[in-house]
Amino acid sequence: MSRETPTTAPATDLPLPPPNAESQAFWDAARDGHLLLTRCTACDAVQFPPQHSCTACGGTTGNPFTASGTGEIFTFTINHRAPSPAFKARAPYIIALVDLAEGPRLMMNVINCAPEDVKIGMTVKIVFEARGDMALPQAELV
Ligand SMILES: [Zn+2]
């Protein structure tokens, strides 16, 4: 049984991640609607989050590329208790680990669907939720 899709709270009140020198290009691409990953030039491992060295081989050079924007829900939880007043209007909301088609696993919200409609293994597409001057990658069911 499906409930009505919850109303999305104003995103401007929600917390923002602090960009740094290694992640600024990622956040710039996100604001433009692209999910930016990096492929290690030494071993081809795909890196996320943005960082100075490859977690697979320690190499320090990589080529950024735009991800396909698709993934699969590895697991998820439904949060009923808002951690701050800004999240209260969103509760209950879905926090998921999404395996991107390119390999990295990202934590994000699954938005625009009722919590009881989400299942492990579902295909999602990455969308970008504007928050102030930034945009966060989030997932929607396909
Ligand atoms: Zn590497």
PDB file of N, CA and C and ligand atoms in Angstrom, residues 40-45 47 54-59, ligand 1:
ATOM      1  N   CYS A  40      41.436   7.054 -11.598  1.00  0.00           N
ATOM      2  CA  CYS A  40      42.877   7.048 -11.366  1.00  0.00           C
ATOM      3  C   CYS A  40      43.615   6.743 -12.674  1.00  0.00           C
ATOM      4  N   THR A  41      44.605   7.543 -12.986  1.00  0.00           N
ATOM      5  CA  THR A  41      45.363   7.320 -14.227  1.00  0.00           C
ATOM      6  C   THR A  41      46.307   6.126 -14.110  1.00  0.00           C
ATOM      7  N   ALA A  42      46.612   5.695 -12.896  1.00  0.00           N
ATOM      8  CA  ALA A  42      47.530   4.566 -12.715  1.00  0.00           C
ATOM      9  C   ALA A  42      46.819   3.222 -12.751  1.00  0.00           C
ATOM     10  N   CYS A  43      45.636   3.120 -12.134  1.00  0.00           N
ATOM     11  CA  CYS A  43      44.992   1.801 -12.001  1.00  0.00           C
ATOM     12  C   CYS A  43      43.545   1.766 -12.479  1.00  0.00           C
ATOM     13  N   ASP A  44      42.995   2.888 -12.946  1.00  0.00           N
ATOM     14  CA  ASP A  44      41.619   2.985 -13.468  1.00  0.00           C
ATOM     15  C   ASP A  44      40.540   2.891 -12.391  1.00  0.00           C
ATOM     16  N   ALA A  45      40.904   2.841 -11.121  1.00  0.00           N
ATOM     17  CA  ALA A  45      39.878   2.822 -10.073  1.00  0.00           C
ATOM     18  C   ALA A  45      39.114   4.151 -10.086  1.00  0.00           C
ATOM     19  N   GLN A  47      37.145   6.995  -8.165  1.00  0.00           N
ATOM     20  CA  GLN A  47      37.248   7.534  -6.816  1.00  0.00           C
ATOM     21  C   GLN A  47      36.036   8.368  -6.427  1.00  0.00           C
ATOM     22  N   CYS A  54      44.581   8.031  -4.763  1.00  0.00           N
ATOM     23  CA  CYS A  54      43.719   6.888  -5.077  1.00  0.00           C
ATOM     24  C   CYS A  54      43.663   5.935  -3.885  1.00  0.00           C
ATOM     25  N   THR A  55      42.467   5.507  -3.522  1.00  0.00           N
ATOM     26  CA  THR A  55      42.332   4.584  -2.391  1.00  0.00           C
ATOM     27  C   THR A  55      42.753   3.170  -2.769  1.00  0.00           C
ATOM     28  N   ALA A  56      42.858   2.886  -4.062  1.00  0.00           N
ATOM     29  CA  ALA A  56      43.246   1.540  -4.498  1.00  0.00           C
ATOM     30  C   ALA A  56      44.764   1.384  -4.611  1.00  0.00           C
ATOM     31  N   CYS A  57      45.446   2.403  -5.163  1.00  0.00           N
ATOM     32  CA  CYS A  57      46.875   2.240  -5.432  1.00  0.00           C
ATOM     33  C   CYS A  57      47.747   3.357  -4.860  1.00  0.00           C
ATOM     34  N   GLY A  58      47.127   4.408  -4.367  1.00  0.00           N
ATOM     35  CA  GLY A  58      47.904   5.511  -3.817  1.00  0.00           C
ATOM     36  C   GLY A  58      48.357   6.514  -4.862  1.00  0.00           C
ATOM     37  N   GLY A  59      48.005   6.279  -6.127  1.00  0.00           N
ATOM     38  CA  GLY A  59      48.368   7.216  -7.192  1.00  0.00           C
ATOM     39  C   GLY A  59      47.800   8.602  -6.911  1.00  0.00           C
TER      40      GLY A  59
HETATM   41 ZN    ZN B   1      44.806   4.008  -8.466  1.00  0.00          ZN
END
